[in-house]
XYZ file of C-alpha atoms in Angstrom:
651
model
C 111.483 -0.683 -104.281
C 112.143 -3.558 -106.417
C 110.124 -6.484 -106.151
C 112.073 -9.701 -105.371
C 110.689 -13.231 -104.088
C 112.619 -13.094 -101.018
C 110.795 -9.797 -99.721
C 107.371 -10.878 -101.137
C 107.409 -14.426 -99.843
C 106.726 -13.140 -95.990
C 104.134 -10.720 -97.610
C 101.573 -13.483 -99.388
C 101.622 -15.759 -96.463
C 100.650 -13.198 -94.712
C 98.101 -11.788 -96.944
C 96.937 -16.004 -97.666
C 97.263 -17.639 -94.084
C 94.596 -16.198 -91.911
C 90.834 -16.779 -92.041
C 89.851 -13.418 -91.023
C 89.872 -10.451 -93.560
C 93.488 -8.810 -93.927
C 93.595 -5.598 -93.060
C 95.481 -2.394 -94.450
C 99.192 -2.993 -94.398
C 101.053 -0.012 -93.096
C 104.811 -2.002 -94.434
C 106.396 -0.949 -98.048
C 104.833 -3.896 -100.030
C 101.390 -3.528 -98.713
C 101.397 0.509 -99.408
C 101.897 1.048 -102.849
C 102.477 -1.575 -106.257
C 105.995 -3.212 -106.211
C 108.719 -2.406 -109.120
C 109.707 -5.463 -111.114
C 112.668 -6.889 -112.284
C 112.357 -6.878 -115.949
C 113.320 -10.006 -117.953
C 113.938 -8.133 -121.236
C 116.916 -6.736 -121.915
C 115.438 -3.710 -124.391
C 116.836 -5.037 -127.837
C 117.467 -1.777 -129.711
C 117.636 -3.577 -133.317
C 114.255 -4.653 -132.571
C 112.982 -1.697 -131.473
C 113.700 0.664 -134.396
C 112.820 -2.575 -136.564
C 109.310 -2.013 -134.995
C 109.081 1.664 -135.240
C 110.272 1.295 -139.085
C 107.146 -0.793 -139.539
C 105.221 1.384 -137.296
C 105.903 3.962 -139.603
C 105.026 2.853 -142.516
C 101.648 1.469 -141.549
C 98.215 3.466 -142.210
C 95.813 3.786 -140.156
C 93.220 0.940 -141.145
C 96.308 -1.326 -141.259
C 97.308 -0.603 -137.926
C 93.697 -1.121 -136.232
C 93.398 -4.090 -138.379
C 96.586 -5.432 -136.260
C 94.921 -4.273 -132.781
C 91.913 -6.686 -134.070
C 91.299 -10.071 -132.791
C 87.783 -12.088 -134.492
C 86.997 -15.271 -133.782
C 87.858 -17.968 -136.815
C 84.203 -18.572 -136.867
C 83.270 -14.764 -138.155
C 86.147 -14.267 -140.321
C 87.364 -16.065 -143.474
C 91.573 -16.115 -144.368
C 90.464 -13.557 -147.315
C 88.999 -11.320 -145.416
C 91.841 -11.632 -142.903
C 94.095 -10.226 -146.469
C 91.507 -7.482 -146.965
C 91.135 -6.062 -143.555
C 94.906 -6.435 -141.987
C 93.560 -8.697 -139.196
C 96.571 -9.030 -136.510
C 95.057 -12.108 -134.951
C 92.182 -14.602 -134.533
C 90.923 -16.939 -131.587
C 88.812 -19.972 -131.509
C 86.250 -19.463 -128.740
C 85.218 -23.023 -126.861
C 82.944 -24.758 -129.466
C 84.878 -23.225 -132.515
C 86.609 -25.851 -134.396
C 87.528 -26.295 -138.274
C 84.523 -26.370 -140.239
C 82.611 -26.035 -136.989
C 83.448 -30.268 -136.852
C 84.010 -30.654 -132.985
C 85.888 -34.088 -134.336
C 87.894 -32.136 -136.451
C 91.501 -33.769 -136.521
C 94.680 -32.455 -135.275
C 96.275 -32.177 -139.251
C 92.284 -30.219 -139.851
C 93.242 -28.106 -136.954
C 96.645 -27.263 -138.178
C 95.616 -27.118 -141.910
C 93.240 -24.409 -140.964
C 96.015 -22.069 -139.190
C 98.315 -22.764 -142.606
C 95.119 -20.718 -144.420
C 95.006 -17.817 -141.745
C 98.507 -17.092 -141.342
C 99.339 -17.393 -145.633
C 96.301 -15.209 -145.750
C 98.135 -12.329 -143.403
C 101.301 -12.579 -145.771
C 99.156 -11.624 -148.949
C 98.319 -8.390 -147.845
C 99.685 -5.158 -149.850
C 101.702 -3.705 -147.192
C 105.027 -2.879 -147.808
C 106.175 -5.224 -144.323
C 103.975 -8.345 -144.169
C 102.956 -8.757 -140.383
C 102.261 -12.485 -139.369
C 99.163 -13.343 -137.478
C 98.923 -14.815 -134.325
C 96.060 -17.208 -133.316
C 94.792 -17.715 -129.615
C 93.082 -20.400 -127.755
C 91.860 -21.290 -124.614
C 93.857 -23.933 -123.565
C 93.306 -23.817 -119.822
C 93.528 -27.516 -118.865
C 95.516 -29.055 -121.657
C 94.206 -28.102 -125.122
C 90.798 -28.465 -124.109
C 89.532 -27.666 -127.786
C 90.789 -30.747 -129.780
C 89.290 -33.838 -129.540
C 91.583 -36.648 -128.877
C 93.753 -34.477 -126.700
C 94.477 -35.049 -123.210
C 93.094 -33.026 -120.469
C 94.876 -32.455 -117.109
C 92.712 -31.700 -113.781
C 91.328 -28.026 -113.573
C 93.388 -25.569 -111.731
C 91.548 -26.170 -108.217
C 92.830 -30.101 -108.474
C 96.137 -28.999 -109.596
C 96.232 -26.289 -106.480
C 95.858 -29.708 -103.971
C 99.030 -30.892 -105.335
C 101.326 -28.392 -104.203
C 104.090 -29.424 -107.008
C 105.081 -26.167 -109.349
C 107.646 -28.284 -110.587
C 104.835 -30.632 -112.005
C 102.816 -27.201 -112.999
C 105.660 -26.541 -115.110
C 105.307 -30.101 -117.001
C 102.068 -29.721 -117.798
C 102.530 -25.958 -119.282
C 105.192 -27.773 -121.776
C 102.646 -30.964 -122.804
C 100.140 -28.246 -123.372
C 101.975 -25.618 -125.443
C 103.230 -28.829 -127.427
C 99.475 -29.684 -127.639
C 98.890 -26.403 -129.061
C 101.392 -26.416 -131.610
C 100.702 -29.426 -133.181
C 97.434 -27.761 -134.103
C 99.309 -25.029 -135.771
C 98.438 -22.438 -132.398
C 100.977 -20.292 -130.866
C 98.942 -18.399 -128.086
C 97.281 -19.279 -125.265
C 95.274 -17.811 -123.165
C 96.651 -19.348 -119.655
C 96.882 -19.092 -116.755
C 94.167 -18.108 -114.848
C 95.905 -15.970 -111.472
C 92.603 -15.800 -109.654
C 92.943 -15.873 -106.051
C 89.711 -17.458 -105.490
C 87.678 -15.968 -102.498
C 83.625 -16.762 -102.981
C 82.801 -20.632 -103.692
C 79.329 -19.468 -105.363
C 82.015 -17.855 -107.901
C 81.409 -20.230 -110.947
C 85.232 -19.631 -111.893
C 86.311 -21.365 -108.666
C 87.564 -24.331 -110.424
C 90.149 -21.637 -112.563
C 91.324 -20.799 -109.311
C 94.709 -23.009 -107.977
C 94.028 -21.567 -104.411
C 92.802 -19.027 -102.223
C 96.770 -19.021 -101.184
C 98.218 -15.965 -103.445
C 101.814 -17.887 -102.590
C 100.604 -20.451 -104.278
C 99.088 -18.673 -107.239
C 102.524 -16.525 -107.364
C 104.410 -20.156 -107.449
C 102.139 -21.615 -110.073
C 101.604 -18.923 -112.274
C 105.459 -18.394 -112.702
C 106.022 -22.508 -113.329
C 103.159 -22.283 -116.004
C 104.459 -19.420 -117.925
C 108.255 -20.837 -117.728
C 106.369 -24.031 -119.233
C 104.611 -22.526 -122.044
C 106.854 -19.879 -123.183
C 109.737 -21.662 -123.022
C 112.574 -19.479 -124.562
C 109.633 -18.508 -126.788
C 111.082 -19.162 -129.912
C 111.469 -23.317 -129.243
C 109.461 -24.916 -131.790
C 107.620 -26.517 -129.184
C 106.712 -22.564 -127.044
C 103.540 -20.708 -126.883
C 103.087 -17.255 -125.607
C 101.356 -17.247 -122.919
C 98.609 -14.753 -121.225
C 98.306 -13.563 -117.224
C 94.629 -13.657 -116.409
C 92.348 -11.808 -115.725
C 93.770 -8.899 -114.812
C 92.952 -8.313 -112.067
C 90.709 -8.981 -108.994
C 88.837 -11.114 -110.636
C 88.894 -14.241 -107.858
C 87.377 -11.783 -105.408
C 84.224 -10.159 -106.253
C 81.545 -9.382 -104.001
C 78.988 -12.867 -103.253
C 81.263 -14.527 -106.189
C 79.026 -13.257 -108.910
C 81.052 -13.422 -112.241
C 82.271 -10.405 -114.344
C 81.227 -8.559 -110.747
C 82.733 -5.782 -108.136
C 85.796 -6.506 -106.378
C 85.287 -4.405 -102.788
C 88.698 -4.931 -101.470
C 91.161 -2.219 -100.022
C 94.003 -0.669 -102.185
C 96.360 -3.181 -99.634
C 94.834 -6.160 -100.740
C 94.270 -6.055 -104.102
C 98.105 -5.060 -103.984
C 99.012 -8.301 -102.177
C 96.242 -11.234 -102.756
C 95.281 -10.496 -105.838
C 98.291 -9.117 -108.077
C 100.053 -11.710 -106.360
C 100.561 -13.903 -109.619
C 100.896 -11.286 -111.992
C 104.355 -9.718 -110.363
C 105.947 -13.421 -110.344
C 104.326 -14.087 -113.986
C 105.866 -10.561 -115.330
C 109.197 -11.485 -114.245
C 108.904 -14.690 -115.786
C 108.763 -12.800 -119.293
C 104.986 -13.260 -119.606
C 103.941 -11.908 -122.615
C 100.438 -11.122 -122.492
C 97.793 -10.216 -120.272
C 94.337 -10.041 -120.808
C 91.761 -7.560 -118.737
C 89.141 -9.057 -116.591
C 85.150 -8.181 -117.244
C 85.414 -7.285 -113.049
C 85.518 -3.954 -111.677
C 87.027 -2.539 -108.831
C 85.585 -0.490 -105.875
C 87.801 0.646 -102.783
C 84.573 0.798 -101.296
C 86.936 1.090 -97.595
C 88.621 4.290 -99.073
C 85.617 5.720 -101.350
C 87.311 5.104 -104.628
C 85.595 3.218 -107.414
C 87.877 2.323 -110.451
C 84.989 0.758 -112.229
C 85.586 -1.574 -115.248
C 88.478 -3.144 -115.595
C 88.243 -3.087 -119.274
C 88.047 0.800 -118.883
C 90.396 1.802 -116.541
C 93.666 3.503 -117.362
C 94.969 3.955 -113.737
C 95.378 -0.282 -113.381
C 96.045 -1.208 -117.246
C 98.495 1.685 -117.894
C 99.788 3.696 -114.671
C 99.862 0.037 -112.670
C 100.608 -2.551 -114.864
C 102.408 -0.648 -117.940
C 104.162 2.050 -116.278
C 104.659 0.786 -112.822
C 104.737 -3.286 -112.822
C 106.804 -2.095 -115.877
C 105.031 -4.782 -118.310
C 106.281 -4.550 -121.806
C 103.946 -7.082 -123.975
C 100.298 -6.447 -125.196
C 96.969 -6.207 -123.234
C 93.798 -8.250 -124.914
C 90.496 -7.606 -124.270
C 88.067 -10.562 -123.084
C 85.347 -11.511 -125.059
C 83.359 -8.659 -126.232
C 84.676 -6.965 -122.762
C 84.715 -3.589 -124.021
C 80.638 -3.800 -124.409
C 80.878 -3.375 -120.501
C 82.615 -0.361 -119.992
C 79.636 2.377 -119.216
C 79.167 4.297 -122.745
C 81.022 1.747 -124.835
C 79.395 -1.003 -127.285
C 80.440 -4.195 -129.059
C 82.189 -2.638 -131.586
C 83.254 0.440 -130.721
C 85.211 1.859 -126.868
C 87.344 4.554 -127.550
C 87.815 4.413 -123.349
C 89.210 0.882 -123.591
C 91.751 1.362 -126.101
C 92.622 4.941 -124.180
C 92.579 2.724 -120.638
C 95.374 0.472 -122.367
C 94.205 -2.389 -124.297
C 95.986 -2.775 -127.136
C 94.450 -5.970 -128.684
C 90.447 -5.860 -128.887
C 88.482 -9.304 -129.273
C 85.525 -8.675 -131.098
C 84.493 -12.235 -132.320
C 81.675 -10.916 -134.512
C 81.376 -7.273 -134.696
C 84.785 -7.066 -135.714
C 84.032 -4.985 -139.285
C 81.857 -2.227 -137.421
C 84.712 -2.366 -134.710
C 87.384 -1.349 -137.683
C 85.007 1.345 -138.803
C 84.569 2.944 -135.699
C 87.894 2.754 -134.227
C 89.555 4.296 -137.185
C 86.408 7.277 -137.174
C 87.483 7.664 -133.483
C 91.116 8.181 -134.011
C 90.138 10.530 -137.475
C 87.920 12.586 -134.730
C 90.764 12.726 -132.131
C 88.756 10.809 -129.194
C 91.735 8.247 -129.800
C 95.234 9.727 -129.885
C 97.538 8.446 -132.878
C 100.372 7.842 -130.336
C 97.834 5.226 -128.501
C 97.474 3.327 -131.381
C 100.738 3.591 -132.303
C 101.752 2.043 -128.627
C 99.492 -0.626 -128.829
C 100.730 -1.618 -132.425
C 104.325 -1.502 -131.065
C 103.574 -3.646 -128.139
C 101.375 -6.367 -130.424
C 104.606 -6.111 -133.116
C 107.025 -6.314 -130.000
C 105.421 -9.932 -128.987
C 105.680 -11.497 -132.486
C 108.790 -10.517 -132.873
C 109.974 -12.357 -129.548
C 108.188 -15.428 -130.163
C 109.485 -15.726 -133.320
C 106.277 -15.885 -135.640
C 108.408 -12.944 -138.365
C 111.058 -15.852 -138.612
C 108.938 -18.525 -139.189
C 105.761 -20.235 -139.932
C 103.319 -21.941 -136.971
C 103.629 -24.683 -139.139
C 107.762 -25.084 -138.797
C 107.227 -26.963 -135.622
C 108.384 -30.983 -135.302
C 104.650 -31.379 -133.295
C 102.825 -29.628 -136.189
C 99.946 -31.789 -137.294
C 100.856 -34.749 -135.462
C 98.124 -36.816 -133.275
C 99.867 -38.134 -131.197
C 101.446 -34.531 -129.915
C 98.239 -34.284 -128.199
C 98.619 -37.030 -126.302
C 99.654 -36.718 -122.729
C 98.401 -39.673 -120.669
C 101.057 -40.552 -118.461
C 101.304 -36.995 -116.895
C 97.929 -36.409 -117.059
C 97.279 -39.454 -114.799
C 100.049 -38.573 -112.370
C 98.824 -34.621 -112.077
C 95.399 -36.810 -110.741
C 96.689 -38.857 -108.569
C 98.535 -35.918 -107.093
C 95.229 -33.796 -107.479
C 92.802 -35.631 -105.373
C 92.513 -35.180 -101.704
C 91.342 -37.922 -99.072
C 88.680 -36.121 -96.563
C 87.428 -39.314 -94.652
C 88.684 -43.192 -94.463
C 86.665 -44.557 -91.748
C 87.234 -48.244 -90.589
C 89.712 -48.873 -93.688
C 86.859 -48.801 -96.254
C 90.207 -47.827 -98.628
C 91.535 -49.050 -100.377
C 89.980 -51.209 -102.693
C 91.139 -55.034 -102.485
C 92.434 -56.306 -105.777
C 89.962 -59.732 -106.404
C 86.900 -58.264 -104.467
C 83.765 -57.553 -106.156
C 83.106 -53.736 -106.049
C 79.576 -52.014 -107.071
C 80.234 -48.447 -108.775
C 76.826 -46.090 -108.039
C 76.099 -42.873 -109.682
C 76.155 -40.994 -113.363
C 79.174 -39.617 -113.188
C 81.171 -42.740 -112.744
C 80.721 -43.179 -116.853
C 80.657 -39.465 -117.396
C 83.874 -38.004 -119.053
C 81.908 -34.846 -119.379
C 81.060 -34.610 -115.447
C 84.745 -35.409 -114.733
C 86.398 -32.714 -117.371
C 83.674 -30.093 -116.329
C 83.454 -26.721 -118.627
C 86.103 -25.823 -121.196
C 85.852 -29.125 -122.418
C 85.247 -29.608 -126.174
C 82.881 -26.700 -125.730
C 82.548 -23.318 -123.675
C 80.260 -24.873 -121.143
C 81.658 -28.405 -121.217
C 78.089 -29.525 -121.938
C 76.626 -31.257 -125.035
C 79.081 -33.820 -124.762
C 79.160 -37.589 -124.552
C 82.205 -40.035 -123.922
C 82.662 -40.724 -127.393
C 83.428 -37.113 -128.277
C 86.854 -37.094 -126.229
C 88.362 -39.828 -128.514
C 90.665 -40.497 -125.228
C 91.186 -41.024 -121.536
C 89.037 -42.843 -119.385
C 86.024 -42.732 -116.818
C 86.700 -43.653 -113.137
C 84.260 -47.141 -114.179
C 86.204 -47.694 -116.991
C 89.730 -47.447 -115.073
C 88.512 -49.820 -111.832
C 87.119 -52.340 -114.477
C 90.782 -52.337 -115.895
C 92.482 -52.227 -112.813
C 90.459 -54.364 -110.835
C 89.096 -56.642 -113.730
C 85.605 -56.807 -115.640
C 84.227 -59.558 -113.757
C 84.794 -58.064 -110.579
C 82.773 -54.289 -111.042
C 79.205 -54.224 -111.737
C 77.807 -50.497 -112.539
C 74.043 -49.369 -111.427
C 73.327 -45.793 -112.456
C 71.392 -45.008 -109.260
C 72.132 -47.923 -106.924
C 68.496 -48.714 -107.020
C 67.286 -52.827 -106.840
C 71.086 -53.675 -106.166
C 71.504 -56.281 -103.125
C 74.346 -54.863 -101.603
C 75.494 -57.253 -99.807
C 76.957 -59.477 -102.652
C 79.820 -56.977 -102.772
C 83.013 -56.208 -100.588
C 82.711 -52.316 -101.185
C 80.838 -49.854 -102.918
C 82.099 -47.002 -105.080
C 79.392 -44.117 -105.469
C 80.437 -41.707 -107.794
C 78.664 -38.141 -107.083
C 79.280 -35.685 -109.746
C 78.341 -31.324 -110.333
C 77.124 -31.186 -114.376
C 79.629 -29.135 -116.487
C 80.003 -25.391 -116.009
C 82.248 -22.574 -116.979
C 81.823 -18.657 -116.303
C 78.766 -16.866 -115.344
C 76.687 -20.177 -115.798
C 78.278 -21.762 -112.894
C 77.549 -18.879 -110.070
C 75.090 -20.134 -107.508
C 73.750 -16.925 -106.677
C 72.499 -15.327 -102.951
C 71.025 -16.629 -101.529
C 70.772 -20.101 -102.624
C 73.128 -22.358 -100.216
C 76.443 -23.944 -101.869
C 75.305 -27.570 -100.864
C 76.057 -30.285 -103.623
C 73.016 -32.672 -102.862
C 70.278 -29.536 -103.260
C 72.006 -28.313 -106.489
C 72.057 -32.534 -107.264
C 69.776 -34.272 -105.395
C 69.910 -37.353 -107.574
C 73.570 -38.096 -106.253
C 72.063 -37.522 -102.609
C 69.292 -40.412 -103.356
C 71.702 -42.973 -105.136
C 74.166 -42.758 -102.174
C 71.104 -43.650 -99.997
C 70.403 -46.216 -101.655
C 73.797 -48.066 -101.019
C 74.436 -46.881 -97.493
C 73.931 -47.971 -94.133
C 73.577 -51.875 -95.503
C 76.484 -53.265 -93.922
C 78.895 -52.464 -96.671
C 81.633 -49.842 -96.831
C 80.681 -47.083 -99.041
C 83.086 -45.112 -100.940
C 82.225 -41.497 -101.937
C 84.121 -39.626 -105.011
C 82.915 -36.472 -105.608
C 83.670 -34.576 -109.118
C 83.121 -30.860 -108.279
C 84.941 -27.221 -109.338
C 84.213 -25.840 -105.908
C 84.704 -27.062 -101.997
C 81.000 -27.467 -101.518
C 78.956 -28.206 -98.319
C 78.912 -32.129 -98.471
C 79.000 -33.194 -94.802
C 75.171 -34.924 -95.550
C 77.363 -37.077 -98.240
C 80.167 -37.448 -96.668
C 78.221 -38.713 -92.991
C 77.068 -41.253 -95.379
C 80.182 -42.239 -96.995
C 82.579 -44.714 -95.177
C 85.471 -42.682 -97.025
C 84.960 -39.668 -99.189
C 87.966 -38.286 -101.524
C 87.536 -34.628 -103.391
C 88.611 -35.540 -106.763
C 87.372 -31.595 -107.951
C 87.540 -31.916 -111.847
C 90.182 -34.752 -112.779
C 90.040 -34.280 -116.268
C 90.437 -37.226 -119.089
C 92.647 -39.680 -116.754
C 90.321 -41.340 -114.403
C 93.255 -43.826 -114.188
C 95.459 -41.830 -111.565
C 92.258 -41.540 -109.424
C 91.675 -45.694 -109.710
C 95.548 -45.593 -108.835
C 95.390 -44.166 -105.434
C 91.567 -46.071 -104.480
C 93.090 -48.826 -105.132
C 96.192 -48.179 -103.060
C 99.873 -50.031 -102.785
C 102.251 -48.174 -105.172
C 100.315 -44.671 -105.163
C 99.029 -43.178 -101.734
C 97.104 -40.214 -101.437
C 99.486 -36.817 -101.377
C 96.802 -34.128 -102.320
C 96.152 -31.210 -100.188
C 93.368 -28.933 -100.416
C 94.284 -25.221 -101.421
C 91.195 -24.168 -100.256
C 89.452 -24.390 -97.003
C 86.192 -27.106 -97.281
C 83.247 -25.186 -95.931
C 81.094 -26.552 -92.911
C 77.858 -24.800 -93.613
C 76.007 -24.292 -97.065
C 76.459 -21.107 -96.129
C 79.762 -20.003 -96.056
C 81.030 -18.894 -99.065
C 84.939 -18.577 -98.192
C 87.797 -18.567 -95.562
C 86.202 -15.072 -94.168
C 85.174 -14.136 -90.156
C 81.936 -16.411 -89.500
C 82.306 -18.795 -92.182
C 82.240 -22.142 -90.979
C 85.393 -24.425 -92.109
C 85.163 -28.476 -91.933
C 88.784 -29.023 -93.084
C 91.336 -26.484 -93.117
C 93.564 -25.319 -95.984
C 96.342 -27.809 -96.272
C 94.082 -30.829 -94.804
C 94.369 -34.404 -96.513
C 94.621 -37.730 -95.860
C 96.967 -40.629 -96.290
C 97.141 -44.787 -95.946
C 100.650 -43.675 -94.178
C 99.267 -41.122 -91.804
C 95.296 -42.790 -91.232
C 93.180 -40.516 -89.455
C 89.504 -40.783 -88.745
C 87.151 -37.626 -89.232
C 84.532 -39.599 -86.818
C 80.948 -39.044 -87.061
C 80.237 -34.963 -88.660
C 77.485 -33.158 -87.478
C 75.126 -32.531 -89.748
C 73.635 -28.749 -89.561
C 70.182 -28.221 -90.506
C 70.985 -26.811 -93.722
C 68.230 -24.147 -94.573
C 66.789 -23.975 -98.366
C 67.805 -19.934 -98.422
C 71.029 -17.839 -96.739
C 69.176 -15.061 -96.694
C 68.234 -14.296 -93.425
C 65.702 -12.292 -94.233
C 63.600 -14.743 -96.395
């Protein structure tokens, strides 16, 4: 059967609109992995082009190609010596490890790597190709703008604007002298203790499909526009839905659903010509039907018979960071499994030299076939070929080395104000009144770090202060320009303010910066933001009940139990993780031309307890709930459930 949006449109609301688990689908699309339309035509020129090179390669050169260290492990000459197919910068790698390092540094550096891949002594020099995670704009750089994560841009509902934002980043990303990114994320997100929620658009796989296809069509481009990046499907797959939303974890769903939630955006991504896709550290156990597929990383069934072979994907397969070190048996720098599973391209930031050395003494000893290799060279030649990097130089771009490339304000701010969703507005306490004093309350209303969250600048998005960004604004920054200097006073914690000199108050509550693994809340702690930040829970006492409407903006990568907050709060708006433009969110508090569009993609939870949109879990506000100045609502008083210090019933 060939896969085609009108015939899986009826099959992803299904599998995304109910609360309660989906069950096995008896129907075609729910029984077995769709066929795809392929957006290749097979160029035969190319092809033999590619097998001529093939050919001609040796062995060291050709696992040199399948190698991928990160530029702060590996110098350009030793990129010449060892036949090193590509490089990545890992979040905190920048030129000369400078995390100020300029856009013409940036650029400059990629001019060394990819000269040093055309000095090799093979008869056919092979270009390099350099990746980076540039999952929210090109979230490396400093001085470039950075859009709302994923679980903002989900509440907007707008591919069309998805698709804008995947051209401003590739454009981004080629001023630096980059031509591969490692985006987008196609998580359907499941467990809010998962500390990847924030990668996730939605726990809609519709949505996901819709996005996914509108951020690929955005970066890639025709692929060969000097302005086009090839892009990468992530992570392959499952990896929204693992069991209590522990990262790198076990995905326990049936054969049925991992077929329709979760390789949802990969089927609408692989017709889009994705090029790319990179294996998740999950694994996968059919606990339902007693079938464990175990690591991702090492299993040939999904990355070969699946997604090769049946989803009839044509480009290369990366590994994740050192993800081969998880397949049982397998180490750092050496998994004969992984590259017999399917991956083609194996990032080995540091061990990349023993990695070499091993693989090549595996393929000598026959635990890797010489066809595999020769595959996964073919598919890694295939993708430079289409995007162009054996025509040209990274550097043969109009955006190469320019600053101001970077610079993406004015979409930025608009992807916020679209981002942002409006849970309570009690008694008009919004908007803000132009000429009105207004007290802002809390640490993250001068925090660019709280309001970018992780893969900022660095990996974890910490160790970062304002000055670092070199753009943007904070939320106190943007109502002081919007609303005037003399008429917003700032107290960190609200504490020995009198209140009452001011028309409203602005209390900005805030999660600190987290990316993968490090942002799991782990059983059974409860999901509740004022126990994982109790400071934001006393500053907003501090301001409330005094006769003064208090507004509540809360910077977090998850829907997290807030009703304590939000019963104090007058109006409360879910601005997730906005990014550098604060301005977009001070556009819609303050009301008149912008009014509040944003939707959540994900259901808010009613209980520190419940983790997702599952049987039992308690739900505040549904999936598709916002508000608006043109449709007010009130949410009226929420009851506040004694919220226990453990979910484990047992304790």
């Amino acid at each position: 059967m060939t896969f085609r949006k009108t015939k899986l449109l009826p099959l992803l609301l299904l599998a995304g609109c109910a609360a309660a688990p989906m069950g096995p689908l008896t129907n075609l699309d729910g029984s077995d992995w769709p066929t795809l339309e392929q957006p290749h035509t097979p160029d035969a020129a190319m092809e033999a082009r590619i097998a001529r090179i093939v050919a001609g390669m040796t062995l060291a050169q050709k696992v040199g190609q399948m190698t991928q260290p990160d530029v702060r492990y590996i110098t350009p000459e030793e990129v010449t010596q060892y036949y090193i197919g590509s490089v990545l910068n890992g979040g905190g790698a920048w030129p000369a490890m400078n995390k100020h390092a300029t856009v013409a540094e940036w650029a400059a550096l990629s001019d060394r790597f990819h000269d040093a891949a055309l000095r090799t002594d093979m008869t056919v020099r092979i270009p390099l190709i350099w990746g980076t995670d540039a999952v929210h704009g090109h979230n490396n750089v400093s001085g470039a703008t950075l859009f709302p994560h994923n679980i903002g841009l989900g509440a907007a509902h707008d591919p069309e604007l998805i698709e804008r934002i995947g051209r401003a980043t590739a454009r981004q990303v080629r001023a630096t002298g980059i031509t591969w990114v490692f985006a987008p994320t196609l998580a359907v997100g499941e467990n809010r203790r998962w500390g990847r929620t924030y990668e996730s658009w939605s726990s809609d796989p519709q949505l996901v499909a819709e996005y996914g296809e509108a951020l690929v069509r955005g970066l890639q481009g025709d692929l060969t526009g000097d302005g086009d990046v090839v892009a990468t499907a992530k992570h392959y797959m499952g990896d929204g839905g693992t069991f209590d939303g522990q990262d790198q974890g076990e995905n326990r769903s049936t054969r049925a659903q991992m077929i329709t939630r979760h390789g949802a955006g990969y089927y609408t991504t692989i017709e889009a010509g994705v090029q790319t896709v990179m294996a998740s550290y999950s694994s996968w156990n059919d606990v339902a039907a007693g079938r464990d597929y175990g690591k991702m990383h090492g299993s040939r069934e999904m990355l070969t018979d699946v997604l090769k072979d049946r989803l009839g994907f044509d480009g290369l397969v990366v590994s994740d960071w050192n993800g081969i070190e998880q397949v049982p048996g397998c180490a750092k720098d050496r998994c004969a499994q992984a590259i017999n599973a399917g991956i083609d391209m194996i990032m080995v930031p540091e061990d990349w030299k023993a990695f070499i050395a091993n693989t090549v003494a595996d393929v000598e000893a026959g635990r890797i076939p010489m066809s595999r290799i020769d595959d996964a060279v073919t598919r890694i030649l295939r993708v430079k070929m289409r995007s162009g990097l054996f025509d040209r130089a990274p550097s043969d771009s109009r955006y190469n080395g320019r600053a101001d490339a970077v610079v993406a304000a004015d979409l930025a701010r608009e992807a916020v104000r679209k981002s942002v969703v409006l849970l309570k507005n009690d008694d008009g306490a919004l908007p803000l009144t132009q000429g009105q004093k207004v007290l802002v309350v809390g640490e993250s209303a001068d925090s660019l770090s709280n309001q970018t969250g992780g893969w900022s600048l660095t990996w974890q998005g910490t160790e970062n202060v304002n000055a670092d960004f070199a753009t943007g604004s904070t939320l106190l920054g943007a109502l002081k320009a919007q609303l005037g200097d003399a008429n917003v006073v700032y107290s960190k914690d609200g504490s020995g303010v009198d209140v009452s000199q001011f028309a409203k108050v602005v209390v900005v509550l805030g999660e600190t910066p987290y990316a993968e693994y490090n942002g799991d809340v782990r059983f059974p702690a409860p999901v509740q933001h004022s126990q994982l930040h109790p400071k934001d829970l006393t500053a907003l006492r501090a301001v409330s009940d005094k006769g003064v409407p208090v507004v509540s903006v809360l910077y977090s990568g998850r829907p997290t139990y807030a009703n304590d907050l939000i019963n104090l709060s007058d109006a409360f708006v879910a601005a997730f993780l906005p990014g550098t433009e604060a301005s977009g969110l001070a556009d819609v508090l303050l009301g008149g031309r912008h009014d509040f569009t944003g939707r959540l993609s994900f259901a808010w939870p009613g209980s520190a307890c419940s983790t997702g949109e599952h049987e039992g879990d308690v739900i505040q506000f549904a999936r598709g709930f916002g508000l608006s100045y043109a449709r007010p609502a009130t949410t009226g008083v929420l009851p506040l459930p004694t919220t226990p210090r453990t979910c484990d019933p047992d304790a």
